[in-house]
């Protein structure tokens, strides 16, 4: 008898006290989706941890992996995972080897696809128990499958795989639990037709995170300190944050349906919010009392509106969606990958206190925390260097439940030393000693009492242990779920078509996603329009600017930010007008540093731009590979092209790199580009050319005293720059002057001297190439910021 042999082996190794205790009952664990990603990464390890922890409990176990995959390949996939299971570092190697061997022997794979498959599984469990003479304690069915499969599986379990009377059934469900209130209600109704509420365990794995799981016990064990200060009179604000550095690549099919609010805020961060705002029950270990207090806290939350949130989307997301979901090039996604939401409670305890929930992908760091920042009314006359962190009332006062990663890279509870020394359970948390020179929220770690778990455990191991023990307080009830969706759905509806702010991702985000609270609402701190995608409205163009003349041509001048906004708007208007009349728009762009801010603005704020009908050309290029950071095309691609939807064949980089050589005359790169222009651009007249000005008066890559390009044919030329990289390719001045419109952008104090000089000289292109720009039948417009114009 297989099961009895396993038990005897474990008994022999000293893992079990006596075989008699096994008769307490047998537990069958069925993992549905046993070969999926979640099972591979977390669930099998969590089940093995459960077996190691409970092998001496008096229960016996069998583990049934199940999936749609046929028997042989499914079995092979599953056991490939099981062979890689690991024991905790504190487990002895001998005991680990024996327990792992026994766990594998107690595990088997089943194809569960039809009603008959479930009947056969039930028969196998009953036969095994009868042969071993064991009483059934209960069955755990873990649904690691998409929600659309829940109802059918639930029907099969209910009709043919329930345990007999006297044994319990525990059904574990993974999120997402619906998409909004209506879908959640529908799914809940379907499941409750097959299972009782006490049989369902909805997993929010954040409730298994040790720092999150300790919020309620911490509040309970420190009532004497917290009761006077855990309220609106003392708390300045609360931040609940989960930041990720990874993006959604490989998961866009899920993410495009749900987005960051449904994925993180509606569940993980909301549960942490409830633990903070709810009134403490008499007994924090009683699931029913905790639930009632959570529901009361939900009722006190003020309804969310559109202006309660700021939204962002990292720039590469759209192209990832197009690639992974086979969407058209002009497909536009408004799915947020970043969100900051301001929540208020109207309860007497919390009225007026802002709760900020923030999460996003492709951010600067991976970290999660819950931070309670207390008001500080003290003024300290003594200098900061002489203050004692443990007693100075001028130091910040805060309590931080540090979920993990970040600078600490471990779960922790931190309490400012000028607040109180917290009571912490000795068996599970230990005080950190030998404080390092790390800083948390601008304060040295030594300014806090810091506690770490005695034994760090994976969230899924914690939750699987709680399922085994029947502890419902770590799981989401139907009532809790629907109340949460009722709170979040109005916001989700109001922002469903709101375009998010684009951000580059990682450290390049800088201050782009910073937001602030203003009159009960939130807005991005940077004073930029955030309506990126609204073709029904005109783009902003009514900025106050100086309209006058410069070198007998129109001049637009303003502070640089307003100037760039105006220039981007004018380029968009020109493009739209040209596409409407001729069907396409040919735009030639210069390199250098000045256009970068313009490219970024076009990428982030001009979704009505007719990119689909736009051809992008280069005015000039450095003779380096196009992937070199010195390349003008590289800069153009990074700051604009990768964020907009220009058709691939409408992008025309200069052919500086041919036959594995750079700008060699025999390769005829200039002729190739000139022919391409002649073939595609009517009369070789670009619709718009954007130029800059160098401090020496050069424009494009046409330098003073240049032998090529200042006169003669409308062509493309090789030139020499006085600075590295010396070799360049450029449109000639006669070709530029064929354009219908030429815009010249000049920014910064460093350009004041050359701006002043060229305002006074005539047409002398050999001395100052920019002075030779004069479209033969088009218009020249100068865009010069105040610093360049006025110094």
Short mmCIF file of C-alpha atoms in Angstrom, two decimals, residues 5 138 184 196 213 217 253-254 270 282 423 451 482 523 612 771:
data_model
loop_
_atom_site.label_atom_id
_atom_site.label_comp_id
_atom_site.label_asym_id
_atom_site.label_seq_id
_atom_site.Cartn_x
_atom_site.Cartn_y
_atom_site.Cartn_z
CA UNK A 5 4.72 2.82 2.95
CA UNK A 138 -11.40 17.08 3.47
CA UNK A 184 -18.26 40.24 -10.33
CA UNK A 196 -21.36 27.60 0.14
CA UNK A 213 -0.65 40.51 7.27
CA UNK A 217 -2.07 42.49 14.73
CA UNK A 253 -3.67 40.11 -23.39
CA UNK A 254 -4.47 40.24 -19.66
CA UNK A 270 -7.58 48.36 -1.16
CA UNK A 282 -12.68 43.03 19.73
CA UNK A 423 5.14 45.74 20.96
CA UNK A 451 11.68 44.68 12.91
CA UNK A 482 -18.72 43.12 -4.30
CA UNK A 523 -3.21 66.38 -10.79
CA UNK A 612 -0.40 57.31 -40.43
CA UNK A 771 21.47 83.13 -43.31
#
